[in-house]
mmCIF file of C-alpha atoms in Angstrom:
data_model
loop_
_atom_site.group_PDB
_atom_site.id
_atom_site.type_symbol
_atom_site.label_atom_id
_atom_site.label_comp_id
_atom_site.label_asym_id
_atom_site.label_seq_id
_atom_site.Cartn_x
_atom_site.Cartn_y
_atom_site.Cartn_z
ATOM 1 C CA MET D 291 13.287 1.875 -26.213
ATOM 2 C CA PRO D 292 9.511 1.943 -26.644
ATOM 3 C CA VAL D 293 8.124 -0.157 -29.459
ATOM 4 C CA THR D 294 4.666 -0.339 -30.955
ATOM 5 C CA ARG D 295 2.660 -3.504 -30.568
ATOM 6 C CA ALA D 296 3.105 -4.271 -34.243
ATOM 7 C CA GLN D 297 6.887 -4.387 -33.714
ATOM 8 C CA ARG D 298 6.850 -6.767 -30.752
ATOM 9 C CA PRO D 299 8.213 -10.309 -31.053
ATOM 10 C CA VAL D 300 5.610 -12.999 -31.533
ATOM 11 C CA ALA D 301 4.286 -13.944 -28.122
ATOM 12 C CA ALA D 302 4.539 -17.449 -26.797
ATOM 13 C CA PRO D 303 1.172 -19.189 -26.480
ATOM 14 C CA ALA D 304 -0.559 -18.090 -23.327
ATOM 15 C CA VAL D 305 -1.170 -20.731 -20.699
ATOM 16 C CA PRO D 306 -4.717 -20.530 -19.330
ATOM 17 C CA VAL D 307 -4.845 -18.982 -15.882
ATOM 18 C CA ARG D 308 -6.509 -22.033 -14.341
ATOM 19 C CA ASP D 309 -3.684 -24.272 -15.630
ATOM 20 C CA ARG D 310 -0.971 -22.038 -14.199
ATOM 21 C CA LEU D 311 -2.505 -21.427 -10.797
ATOM 22 C CA ALA D 312 -2.985 -24.214 -8.299
ATOM 23 C CA HIS D 313 -5.522 -22.210 -6.331
ATOM 24 C CA PRO D 314 -6.817 -19.226 -8.335
ATOM 25 C CA ALA D 315 -9.603 -18.508 -5.837
ATOM 26 C CA LEU D 316 -7.062 -18.396 -2.998
ATOM 27 C CA LEU D 317 -4.853 -16.071 -5.030
ATOM 28 C CA LEU D 318 -7.737 -13.718 -5.764
ATOM 29 C CA THR D 319 -8.783 -13.757 -2.098
ATOM 30 C CA GLY D 320 -5.235 -12.962 -1.053
ATOM 31 C CA ILE D 321 -4.948 -10.087 -3.530
ATOM 32 C CA VAL D 322 -8.237 -8.592 -2.324
ATOM 33 C CA LEU D 323 -7.307 -8.831 1.369
ATOM 34 C CA VAL D 324 -3.844 -7.373 0.766
ATOM 35 C CA ALA D 325 -5.365 -4.526 -1.280
ATOM 36 C CA LEU D 326 -7.824 -3.739 1.535
ATOM 37 C CA ASN D 327 -4.812 -2.908 3.734
ATOM 38 C CA MET D 328 -3.086 -0.631 1.225
ATOM 39 C CA ARG D 329 -5.109 2.491 2.042
ATOM 40 C CA ALA D 330 -7.127 1.600 5.130
ATOM 41 C CA CYS D 331 -4.516 2.505 7.739
ATOM 42 C CA LEU D 332 -3.942 5.873 6.024
ATOM 43 C CA ALA D 333 -7.637 6.755 5.780
ATOM 44 C CA ALA D 334 -8.380 5.586 9.334
ATOM 45 C CA ILE D 335 -6.117 8.203 10.889
ATOM 46 C CA SER D 336 -7.624 11.246 9.138
ATOM 47 C CA PRO D 337 -10.681 11.535 11.446
ATOM 48 C CA MET D 338 -8.355 11.125 14.455
ATOM 49 C CA VAL D 339 -5.781 13.803 13.668
ATOM 50 C CA GLY D 340 -7.453 16.366 15.933
ATOM 51 C CA GLU D 341 -7.447 14.012 18.910
ATOM 52 C CA ILE D 342 -3.839 12.987 18.267
ATOM 53 C CA GLN D 343 -2.875 16.663 18.086
ATOM 54 C CA ARG D 344 -4.477 17.314 21.480
ATOM 55 C CA THR D 345 -2.939 14.189 23.028
ATOM 56 C CA PHE D 346 0.627 15.162 22.173
ATOM 57 C CA GLY D 347 0.192 18.955 22.056
ATOM 58 C CA LEU D 348 1.294 19.121 18.413
ATOM 59 C CA SER D 349 1.242 22.222 16.238
ATOM 60 C CA THR D 350 -0.905 22.319 13.105
ATOM 61 C CA THR D 351 2.146 21.746 10.926
ATOM 62 C CA ALA D 352 3.353 18.820 13.036
ATOM 63 C CA SER D 353 -0.076 17.198 13.010
ATOM 64 C CA GLY D 354 -0.236 17.650 9.227
ATOM 65 C CA LEU D 355 2.914 15.541 8.963
ATOM 66 C CA ILE D 356 1.002 12.571 10.380
ATOM 67 C CA THR D 357 -0.706 12.173 6.995
ATOM 68 C CA THR D 358 2.168 13.527 4.868
ATOM 69 C CA VAL D 359 5.002 11.311 6.183
ATOM 70 C CA PRO D 360 3.504 8.000 4.960
ATOM 71 C CA VAL D 361 2.945 9.475 1.502
ATOM 72 C CA LEU D 362 6.503 10.799 1.390
ATOM 73 C CA PHE D 363 8.000 7.455 2.396
ATOM 74 C CA GLN D 364 5.915 5.644 -0.196
ATOM 75 C CA GLY D 365 8.029 7.558 -2.698
ATOM 76 C CA VAL D 366 11.267 6.861 -0.830
ATOM 77 C CA GLY D 367 10.636 3.125 -0.433
ATOM 78 C CA ALA D 368 9.353 2.378 -3.931
ATOM 79 C CA PRO D 369 12.717 2.096 -5.808
ATOM 80 C CA LEU D 370 13.921 -0.628 -3.405
ATOM 81 C CA THR D 371 11.113 -3.061 -4.190
ATOM 82 C CA PRO D 372 12.195 -4.484 -7.598
ATOM 83 C CA ARG D 373 15.491 -5.610 -6.052
ATOM 84 C CA LEU D 374 13.649 -7.260 -3.180
ATOM 85 C CA THR D 375 11.264 -9.124 -5.472
ATOM 86 C CA ARG D 376 14.105 -10.350 -7.690
ATOM 87 C CA ARG D 377 16.053 -11.614 -4.682
ATOM 88 C CA PHE D 378 13.302 -13.098 -2.508
ATOM 89 C CA GLY D 379 10.350 -13.581 -4.868
ATOM 90 C CA THR D 380 7.177 -11.509 -5.079
ATOM 91 C CA GLU D 381 5.125 -13.779 -2.804
ATOM 92 C CA ARG D 382 7.588 -13.546 0.081
ATOM 93 C CA VAL D 383 8.011 -9.805 -0.341
ATOM 94 C CA VAL D 384 4.250 -9.229 -0.251
ATOM 95 C CA LEU D 385 3.909 -11.331 2.902
ATOM 96 C CA GLY D 386 6.758 -9.471 4.582
ATOM 97 C CA ALA D 387 5.312 -6.087 3.614
ATOM 98 C CA VAL D 388 1.882 -6.950 5.022
ATOM 99 C CA LEU D 389 3.424 -8.069 8.324
ATOM 100 C CA VAL D 390 5.592 -4.923 8.485
ATOM 101 C CA LEU D 391 2.488 -2.832 7.757
ATOM 102 C CA GLY D 392 0.681 -4.415 10.712
ATOM 103 C CA ALA D 393 3.717 -3.764 12.924
ATOM 104 C CA GLY D 394 3.763 -0.122 11.789
ATOM 105 C CA VAL D 395 0.092 0.264 12.723
ATOM 106 C CA LEU D 396 0.867 -0.985 16.248
ATOM 107 C CA LEU D 397 3.997 1.162 16.531
ATOM 108 C CA ARG D 398 1.951 4.238 15.599
ATOM 109 C CA VAL D 399 -0.348 3.872 18.630
ATOM 110 C CA LEU D 400 2.352 3.536 21.305
ATOM 111 C CA PRO D 401 2.338 6.371 23.897
ATOM 112 C CA SER D 402 5.223 8.279 22.323
ATOM 113 C CA VAL D 403 5.342 10.986 19.687
ATOM 114 C CA VAL D 404 8.542 9.407 18.341
ATOM 115 C CA ALA D 405 6.720 6.092 17.942
ATOM 116 C CA LEU D 406 3.850 7.904 16.230
ATOM 117 C CA TYR D 407 6.053 9.273 13.457
ATOM 118 C CA ALA D 408 8.216 6.129 13.304
ATOM 119 C CA GLY D 409 5.039 4.125 12.730
ATOM 120 C CA CYS D 410 4.075 6.503 9.932
ATOM 121 C CA VAL D 411 7.474 5.900 8.283
ATOM 122 C CA VAL D 412 7.154 2.115 8.577
ATOM 123 C CA ILE D 413 3.614 2.194 7.177
ATOM 124 C CA GLY D 414 4.717 4.338 4.236
ATOM 125 C CA VAL D 415 7.593 2.019 3.311
ATOM 126 C CA ALA D 416 5.405 -1.099 3.629
ATOM 127 C CA ILE D 417 2.712 0.383 1.402
ATOM 128 C CA ALA D 418 5.393 1.389 -1.107
ATOM 129 C CA VAL D 419 6.535 -2.224 -1.355
ATOM 130 C CA LEU D 420 2.954 -3.402 -1.902
ATOM 131 C CA ASN D 421 2.266 -0.644 -4.433
ATOM 132 C CA VAL D 422 5.197 -1.766 -6.555
ATOM 133 C CA SER D 423 4.815 -5.527 -6.071
ATOM 134 C CA MET D 424 1.150 -5.826 -6.994
ATOM 135 C CA PRO D 425 1.322 -4.684 -10.673
ATOM 136 C CA GLY D 426 4.110 -7.177 -11.385
ATOM 137 C CA LEU D 427 2.205 -9.932 -9.629
ATOM 138 C CA VAL D 428 -0.971 -9.188 -11.580
ATOM 139 C CA LYS D 429 1.020 -9.003 -14.821
ATOM 140 C CA ARG D 430 2.541 -12.416 -14.153
ATOM 141 C CA GLU D 431 -0.516 -14.288 -12.918
ATOM 142 C CA PHE D 432 -3.215 -12.697 -15.096
ATOM 143 C CA PRO D 433 -1.446 -11.680 -18.325
ATOM 144 C CA ASP D 434 -4.639 -11.827 -20.394
ATOM 145 C CA ARG D 435 -6.688 -9.867 -17.852
ATOM 146 C CA ALA D 436 -4.093 -7.613 -16.280
ATOM 147 C CA ALA D 437 -6.066 -4.376 -16.724
ATOM 148 C CA THR D 438 -9.246 -5.945 -15.326
ATOM 149 C CA MET D 439 -7.423 -7.304 -12.281
ATOM 150 C CA THR D 440 -5.778 -3.916 -11.805
ATOM 151 C CA GLY D 441 -9.291 -2.490 -11.606
ATOM 152 C CA VAL D 442 -10.211 -5.099 -9.008
ATOM 153 C CA TYR D 443 -7.359 -4.351 -6.640
ATOM 154 C CA SER D 444 -7.405 -0.554 -7.137
ATOM 155 C CA THR D 445 -11.136 -0.631 -6.364
ATOM 156 C CA THR D 446 -10.505 -2.764 -3.298
ATOM 157 C CA MET D 447 -7.921 -0.258 -2.056
ATOM 158 C CA LEU D 448 -10.515 2.513 -2.190
ATOM 159 C CA VAL D 449 -13.160 0.334 -0.569
ATOM 160 C CA GLY D 450 -10.745 -0.287 2.290
ATOM 161 C CA ALA D 451 -10.054 3.435 2.611
ATOM 162 C CA THR D 452 -13.760 4.293 2.602
ATOM 163 C CA LEU D 453 -14.585 1.671 5.245
ATOM 164 C CA ALA D 454 -11.664 2.772 7.419
ATOM 165 C CA ALA D 455 -12.559 6.470 7.249
ATOM 166 C CA GLY D 456 -16.191 5.756 8.061
ATOM 167 C CA SER D 457 -15.592 3.310 10.905
ATOM 168 C CA SER D 458 -12.725 4.940 12.833
ATOM 169 C CA VAL D 459 -14.928 7.079 15.091
ATOM 170 C CA PRO D 460 -17.568 4.349 15.648
ATOM 171 C CA LEU D 461 -14.754 1.929 16.542
ATOM 172 C CA GLU D 462 -13.404 4.457 19.036
ATOM 173 C CA HIS D 463 -16.800 4.619 20.750
ATOM 174 C CA ALA D 464 -17.386 0.853 20.589
ATOM 175 C CA LEU D 465 -13.988 -0.106 21.989
ATOM 176 C CA GLY D 466 -13.841 2.656 24.580
ATOM 177 C CA GLY D 467 -10.084 2.937 24.313
ATOM 178 C CA GLY D 468 -9.761 6.259 22.526
ATOM 179 C CA TRP D 469 -8.005 6.808 19.208
ATOM 180 C CA ARG D 470 -5.273 4.276 19.991
ATOM 181 C CA ALA D 471 -7.694 1.361 20.270
ATOM 182 C CA SER D 472 -9.483 2.408 17.092
ATOM 183 C CA LEU D 473 -6.312 2.737 15.015
ATOM 184 C CA GLY D 474 -4.705 -0.352 16.509
ATOM 185 C CA THR D 475 -7.527 -2.619 15.317
ATOM 186 C CA TRP D 476 -6.353 -2.195 11.710
ATOM 187 C CA SER D 477 -3.342 -4.370 12.523
ATOM 188 C CA LEU D 478 -5.820 -7.274 12.702
ATOM 189 C CA LEU D 479 -6.768 -6.702 9.058
ATOM 190 C CA ALA D 480 -3.080 -6.970 8.149
ATOM 191 C CA LEU D 481 -2.823 -10.231 10.111
ATOM 192 C CA VAL D 482 -5.834 -11.682 8.293
ATOM 193 C CA ALA D 483 -4.311 -10.699 4.939
ATOM 194 C CA ALA D 484 -0.984 -12.296 5.888
ATOM 195 C CA ILE D 485 -2.712 -15.579 6.797
ATOM 196 C CA ALA D 486 -4.681 -15.520 3.538
ATOM 197 C CA TRP D 487 -1.471 -14.845 1.584
ATOM 198 C CA LEU D 488 0.542 -17.633 3.227
ATOM 199 C CA PRO D 489 -0.590 -20.356 0.741
ATOM 200 C CA GLN D 490 0.943 -18.326 -2.105
ATOM 201 C CA VAL D 491 4.282 -18.258 -0.289
ATOM 202 C CA LEU D 492 4.158 -21.990 0.373
ATOM 203 C CA ARG D 493 3.535 -22.831 -3.279
ATOM 204 C CA ALA D 494 5.920 -20.239 -4.696
ATOM 205 C CA ARG D 495 8.888 -21.422 -6.714
ATOM 206 C CA GLN D 496 12.408 -20.286 -5.902
ATOM 207 C CA PRO D 497 13.056 -16.653 -6.959
ATOM 208 C CA ARG D 498 14.659 -16.262 -10.389
ATOM 209 C CA THR D 499 16.736 -13.511 -11.909
ATOM 210 C CA ALA D 500 14.832 -13.719 -15.179
ATOM 211 C CA GLU D 501 11.155 -14.619 -15.031
ATOM 212 C CA ALA D 502 9.380 -16.275 -17.918
ATOM 213 C CA THR D 503 5.765 -15.316 -18.550
ATOM 214 C CA PRO D 504 3.175 -16.556 -21.012
ATOM 215 C CA LEU D 505 3.598 -13.282 -22.876
ATOM 216 C CA ARG D 506 7.366 -13.341 -23.267
ATOM 217 C CA PRO D 507 10.089 -16.013 -23.358
ATOM 218 C CA ALA D 508 12.391 -16.157 -20.342
ATOM 219 C CA ALA D 509 15.292 -14.667 -22.330
ATOM 220 C CA VAL D 510 13.526 -11.330 -22.766
ATOM 221 C CA ALA D 511 11.504 -11.208 -19.543
ATOM 222 C CA ARG D 512 14.127 -9.034 -17.901
ATOM 223 C CA PRO D 513 14.215 -5.563 -16.314
ATOM 224 C CA ILE D 514 14.050 -2.566 -18.630
ATOM 225 C CA ASN D 515 17.449 -1.067 -19.429
ATOM 226 C CA GLY D 516 17.847 2.648 -18.711
ATOM 227 C CA ILE D 517 14.246 3.088 -17.615
ATOM 228 C CA TRP D 518 14.949 6.462 -15.955
ATOM 229 C CA ARG D 519 16.016 7.872 -19.339
ATOM 230 C CA LEU D 520 12.906 6.787 -21.267
ATOM 231 C CA PRO D 521 10.313 9.514 -22.061
ATOM 232 C CA LEU D 522 7.406 7.043 -21.877
ATOM 233 C CA ALA D 523 8.367 5.997 -18.352
ATOM 234 C CA TRP D 524 8.486 9.650 -17.289
ATOM 235 C CA GLN D 525 5.112 10.363 -18.887
ATOM 236 C CA ILE D 526 3.536 7.524 -16.922
ATOM 237 C CA SER D 527 5.307 8.662 -13.745
ATOM 238 C CA LEU D 528 4.143 12.262 -14.146
ATOM 239 C CA PHE D 529 0.569 11.159 -14.816
ATOM 240 C CA MET D 530 0.686 9.045 -11.660
ATOM 241 C CA GLY D 531 2.346 11.797 -9.621
ATOM 242 C CA ILE D 532 0.136 14.702 -10.593
ATOM 243 C CA SER D 533 -3.039 12.633 -10.358
ATOM 244 C CA SER D 534 -1.970 11.578 -6.854
ATOM 245 C CA LEU D 535 -1.124 15.169 -5.940
ATOM 246 C CA LEU D 536 -4.646 16.253 -6.862
ATOM 247 C CA VAL D 537 -6.149 13.370 -4.873
ATOM 248 C CA TYR D 538 -4.109 13.905 -1.704
ATOM 249 C CA THR D 539 -4.559 17.674 -1.786
ATOM 250 C CA LEU D 540 -8.341 17.365 -1.908
ATOM 251 C CA VAL D 541 -8.308 14.563 0.669
ATOM 252 C CA ALA D 542 -6.534 16.978 3.011
ATOM 253 C CA TRP D 543 -8.469 20.161 2.250
ATOM 254 C CA MET D 544 -11.778 19.575 0.445
ATOM 255 C CA PRO D 545 -13.969 19.567 3.609
ATOM 256 C CA THR D 546 -12.120 22.658 4.839
ATOM 257 C CA ILE D 547 -12.678 24.439 1.502
ATOM 258 C CA LEU D 548 -16.394 23.688 1.629
ATOM 259 C CA ALA D 549 -16.657 24.806 5.255
ATOM 260 C CA ALA D 550 -14.784 28.036 4.460
ATOM 261 C CA HIS D 551 -17.553 28.919 1.985
ATOM 262 C CA GLY D 552 -20.300 28.491 4.562
ATOM 263 C CA MET D 553 -21.193 24.801 4.441
ATOM 264 C CA SER D 554 -21.641 23.087 7.798
ATOM 265 C CA ARG D 555 -18.866 20.739 8.785
ATOM 266 C CA ASP D 556 -21.293 17.828 9.006
ATOM 267 C CA GLU D 557 -22.517 18.349 5.438
ATOM 268 C CA ALA D 558 -18.970 18.935 4.209
ATOM 269 C CA GLY D 559 -18.008 15.571 5.692
ATOM 270 C CA LEU D 560 -20.926 13.873 3.943
ATOM 271 C CA VAL D 561 -20.020 15.459 0.605
ATOM 272 C CA PHE D 562 -16.437 14.292 1.020
ATOM 273 C CA ALA D 563 -17.550 10.760 1.937
ATOM 274 C CA PHE D 564 -19.792 10.680 -1.142
ATOM 275 C CA SER D 565 -16.871 11.698 -3.336
ATOM 276 C CA ASN D 566 -14.791 8.848 -1.905
ATOM 277 C CA LEU D 567 -17.629 6.418 -2.569
ATOM 278 C CA VAL D 568 -17.835 7.475 -6.226
ATOM 279 C CA GLN D 569 -14.087 6.943 -6.530
ATOM 280 C CA VAL D 570 -14.727 3.217 -6.151
ATOM 281 C CA ALA D 571 -16.749 3.151 -9.380
ATOM 282 C CA GLY D 572 -14.106 5.146 -11.275
ATOM 283 C CA ALA D 573 -11.272 2.938 -10.019
ATOM 284 C CA PHE D 574 -13.020 -0.187 -11.301
ATOM 285 C CA LEU D 575 -14.568 0.951 -14.587
ATOM 286 C CA VAL D 576 -11.704 3.010 -16.033
ATOM 287 C CA PRO D 577 -9.039 0.237 -15.948
ATOM 288 C CA LEU D 578 -11.645 -2.157 -17.349
ATOM 289 C CA LEU D 579 -12.215 0.201 -20.270
ATOM 290 C CA ALA D 580 -8.469 0.828 -20.639
ATOM 291 C CA GLY D 581 -7.841 -2.877 -21.114
ATOM 292 C CA ARG D 582 -10.234 -2.939 -24.086
ATOM 293 C CA LEU D 583 -8.545 -0.043 -25.892
ATOM 294 C CA ARG D 584 -5.330 -0.099 -27.907
ATOM 295 C CA ARG D 585 -4.695 3.544 -27.018
ATOM 296 C CA GLN D 586 -5.674 5.112 -23.697
ATOM 297 C CA SER D 587 -4.726 8.727 -24.510
ATOM 298 C CA GLY D 588 -8.355 9.814 -24.856
ATOM 299 C CA LEU D 589 -9.198 8.175 -21.532
ATOM 300 C CA ALA D 590 -6.330 10.008 -19.824
ATOM 301 C CA LEU D 591 -7.486 13.309 -21.312
ATOM 302 C CA ALA D 592 -11.023 12.606 -20.075
ATOM 303 C CA MET D 593 -9.774 12.004 -16.519
ATOM 304 C CA ALA D 594 -7.738 15.219 -16.563
ATOM 305 C CA ALA D 595 -10.742 17.139 -17.942
ATOM 306 C CA LEU D 596 -13.001 15.777 -15.197
ATOM 307 C CA ASN D 597 -10.433 16.764 -12.572
ATOM 308 C CA ALA D 598 -10.319 20.266 -14.045
ATOM 309 C CA ALA D 599 -14.131 20.461 -14.148
ATOM 310 C CA GLY D 600 -14.416 19.440 -10.491
ATOM 311 C CA ILE D 601 -11.756 21.925 -9.373
ATOM 312 C CA THR D 602 -13.476 24.657 -11.378
ATOM 313 C CA GLY D 603 -16.694 23.780 -9.556
ATOM 314 C CA LEU D 604 -14.933 24.335 -6.231
ATOM 315 C CA LEU D 605 -13.895 27.762 -7.504
ATOM 316 C CA VAL D 606 -17.236 28.991 -8.849
ATOM 317 C CA ALA D 607 -19.932 27.064 -6.928
ATOM 318 C CA PRO D 608 -18.384 25.344 -3.921
ATOM 319 C CA VAL D 609 -21.629 25.120 -1.934
ATOM 320 C CA SER D 610 -24.506 25.111 -4.429
ATOM 321 C CA GLY D 611 -22.702 22.654 -6.712
ATOM 322 C CA ALA D 612 -20.971 20.645 -3.996
ATOM 323 C CA TRP D 613 -22.662 17.307 -4.623
ATOM 324 C CA LEU D 614 -22.151 17.477 -8.388
ATOM 325 C CA VAL D 615 -18.532 18.514 -7.851
ATOM 326 C CA ALA D 616 -18.066 15.583 -5.467
ATOM 327 C CA ALA D 617 -19.401 13.145 -8.072
ATOM 328 C CA VAL D 618 -17.208 14.535 -10.869
ATOM 329 C CA LEU D 619 -14.091 14.537 -8.687
ATOM 330 C CA GLY D 620 -14.874 11.032 -7.469
ATOM 331 C CA VAL D 621 -14.935 9.632 -11.009
ATOM 332 C CA ALA D 622 -11.835 11.637 -11.957
ATOM 333 C CA GLN D 623 -9.759 10.692 -8.929
ATOM 334 C CA GLY D 624 -10.692 7.016 -8.784
ATOM 335 C CA GLY D 625 -10.387 6.716 -12.560
ATOM 336 C CA SER D 626 -6.999 8.457 -12.641
ATOM 337 C CA LEU D 627 -5.633 6.148 -9.949
ATOM 338 C CA GLY D 628 -6.903 3.051 -11.745
ATOM 339 C CA LEU D 629 -5.622 4.267 -15.123
ATOM 340 C CA ALA D 630 -2.169 5.094 -13.736
ATOM 341 C CA LEU D 631 -1.892 1.579 -12.309
ATOM 342 C CA ALA D 632 -3.206 0.110 -15.571
ATOM 343 C CA PHE D 633 -0.481 1.955 -17.507
ATOM 344 C CA ILE D 634 2.108 -0.015 -15.506
ATOM 345 C CA VAL D 635 0.811 -3.369 -16.776
ATOM 346 C CA LEU D 636 -0.243 -2.188 -20.253
ATOM 347 C CA ARG D 637 3.081 -0.531 -21.104
ATOM 348 C CA THR D 638 5.240 -3.525 -20.103
ATOM 349 C CA ASP D 639 5.530 -7.102 -21.366
ATOM 350 C CA SER D 640 6.825 -8.909 -18.279
ATOM 351 C CA ALA D 641 6.333 -9.070 -14.542
ATOM 352 C CA ALA D 642 9.929 -7.880 -14.028
ATOM 353 C CA GLY D 643 9.333 -4.874 -16.260
ATOM 354 C CA ALA D 644 6.040 -4.059 -14.521
ATOM 355 C CA ALA D 645 7.728 -4.180 -11.114
ATOM 356 C CA GLN D 646 10.539 -1.931 -12.322
ATOM 357 C CA LEU D 647 8.179 0.590 -13.926
ATOM 358 C CA GLY D 648 6.013 0.418 -10.808
ATOM 359 C CA GLY D 649 9.024 1.302 -8.689
ATOM 360 C CA MET D 650 9.808 4.344 -10.804
ATOM 361 C CA THR D 651 6.220 5.606 -11.072
ATOM 362 C CA GLN D 652 5.541 5.147 -7.362
ATOM 363 C CA ALA D 653 8.812 6.846 -6.395
ATOM 364 C CA VAL D 654 8.231 9.860 -8.624
ATOM 365 C CA GLY D 655 4.484 9.865 -8.022
ATOM 366 C CA TYR D 656 4.408 9.877 -4.250
ATOM 367 C CA LEU D 657 7.271 12.350 -3.893
ATOM 368 C CA ILE D 658 5.217 14.723 -6.062
ATOM 369 C CA ALA D 659 1.998 13.872 -4.215
ATOM 370 C CA ALA D 660 3.519 14.545 -0.786
ATOM 371 C CA ALA D 661 4.033 18.197 -1.767
ATOM 372 C CA GLY D 662 0.343 18.723 -2.535
ATOM 373 C CA PRO D 663 -1.310 19.000 0.896
ATOM 374 C CA VAL D 664 1.586 20.944 2.418
ATOM 375 C CA GLY D 665 1.912 23.277 -0.566
ATOM 376 C CA ALA D 666 -1.820 24.006 -0.736
ATOM 377 C CA GLY D 667 -1.905 24.730 2.983
ATOM 378 C CA ALA D 668 1.067 27.079 2.710
ATOM 379 C CA LEU D 669 -0.485 28.947 -0.234
ATOM 380 C CA HIS D 670 -3.747 29.294 1.677
ATOM 381 C CA GLN D 671 -1.921 30.728 4.659
ATOM 382 C CA LEU D 672 0.043 33.086 2.411
ATOM 383 C CA THR D 673 -2.904 34.365 0.369
ATOM 384 C CA GLY D 674 -5.697 34.084 2.931
ATOM 385 C CA GLY D 675 -7.956 32.075 0.615
ATOM 386 C CA TRP D 676 -8.309 28.988 -1.552
ATOM 387 C CA THR D 677 -8.418 30.611 -4.983
ATOM 388 C CA VAL D 678 -4.684 30.488 -5.699
ATOM 389 C CA PRO D 679 -4.236 26.835 -4.630
ATOM 390 C CA LEU D 680 -7.234 25.777 -6.735
ATOM 391 C CA VAL D 681 -6.042 27.708 -9.797
ATOM 392 C CA LEU D 682 -2.630 26.077 -9.442
ATOM 393 C CA MET D 683 -4.370 22.692 -9.288
ATOM 394 C CA LEU D 684 -6.026 23.520 -12.621
ATOM 395 C CA VAL D 685 -2.575 24.067 -14.081
ATOM 396 C CA PHE D 686 -1.490 20.678 -12.747
ATOM 397 C CA ALA D 687 -4.548 19.061 -14.321
ATOM 398 C CA GLY D 688 -3.346 20.442 -17.655
ATOM 399 C CA ILE D 689 0.107 18.928 -17.113
ATOM 400 C CA ALA D 690 -1.531 15.584 -16.255
ATOM 401 C CA ALA D 691 -3.432 15.753 -19.543
ATOM 402 C CA ALA D 692 -0.204 16.264 -21.495
ATOM 403 C CA ALA D 693 1.536 13.410 -19.655
ATOM 404 C CA GLY D 694 -1.469 11.127 -20.124
ATOM 405 C CA LEU D 695 -1.551 11.878 -23.839
ATOM 406 C CA GLY D 696 1.940 10.379 -24.159
ATOM 407 C CA ALA D 697 1.429 7.605 -21.603
ATOM 408 C CA GLY D 698 -1.656 6.354 -23.425
ATOM 409 C CA ARG D 699 0.080 5.688 -26.746
ATOM 410 C CA ASP D 700 0.159 2.099 -27.989
ATOM 411 C CA ARG D 701 3.791 1.492 -27.043
ATOM 412 C CA THR D 702 5.654 -0.851 -24.732
ATOM 413 C CA LEU D 703 8.763 -0.311 -22.622
#
């Protein structure tokens, strides 16, 4: 059951990071390169969806599944990861997931519609494994700076996504091989990350069923019993899920919403790119601030309020206030992502617990998030406008605020 920090057992003396890590610079480099892959292959395909649709003659709904399927399978694959890490060790699991991710990128560009969707499934499962593995790894290797390191890798994920979205079309022109050549190049980034991660696998100890950390003795560094029945775990999961739903819905439809109100498609694309750029700042600064606070409830409420303010701006001034709305949503979305990931390491006391909570939050979160783009599109088609989907998103922002209020309490699973 959750306990306050005052009730926790006295922690064992922390071992300085430099004493525990043979090659801390190599570890940090590996984390950064792995994180670059965790969103890049998803963002790279968005500018190419129209060309893929024409290549295979897909309907609008079928082409929408190209971006929805990986998100859905992130939720499906997440619960499997804690078992994998306990059996094979986190380092080996991360290496395997990066290699599988690269294979999924190549599978996605084969000249077959079946291969296209199969690649999307493989990519989604691989990202799920990385999503769940990384918080536990950060918790274990950087126990005194877990929130700060969470900010580093969540920021790197968004940097990778921004670079991929911005370079997909230029790569297509430079390589001269159409969308397949452009998307296939992202398998090289996965290969580079795998090579950079290999030293961690070589120095890794044999996997253990119970993992000691500087924060907790080995006897209590075990998975959390009955995690799916704990209100705090559900509050964190709902905050993650609804925040992700808002992000993925606006990723799918924000340029379309702006264009529907009279903005040129070129300017709408620039506004959207600017919003993604601002997300990088939010993803870094919010976890950094969270790590300095005993309670993060106020920070969660602030992120939900900024989400609500940005959505309201899309309702009342979608064109005249577009750039301000983009900035507000960028801070809210990047900050919410970083805070949700920070909750995983702040609300647990061991790497095993962080991996288990990560599995639950990612499973719940991405299953919720996958419904966002499809649901918003269906409501738009049903009502003929964007007002109803945006109002419903305001309601979800309120639910995220309530979940964040509980998730931010000074308690530990």
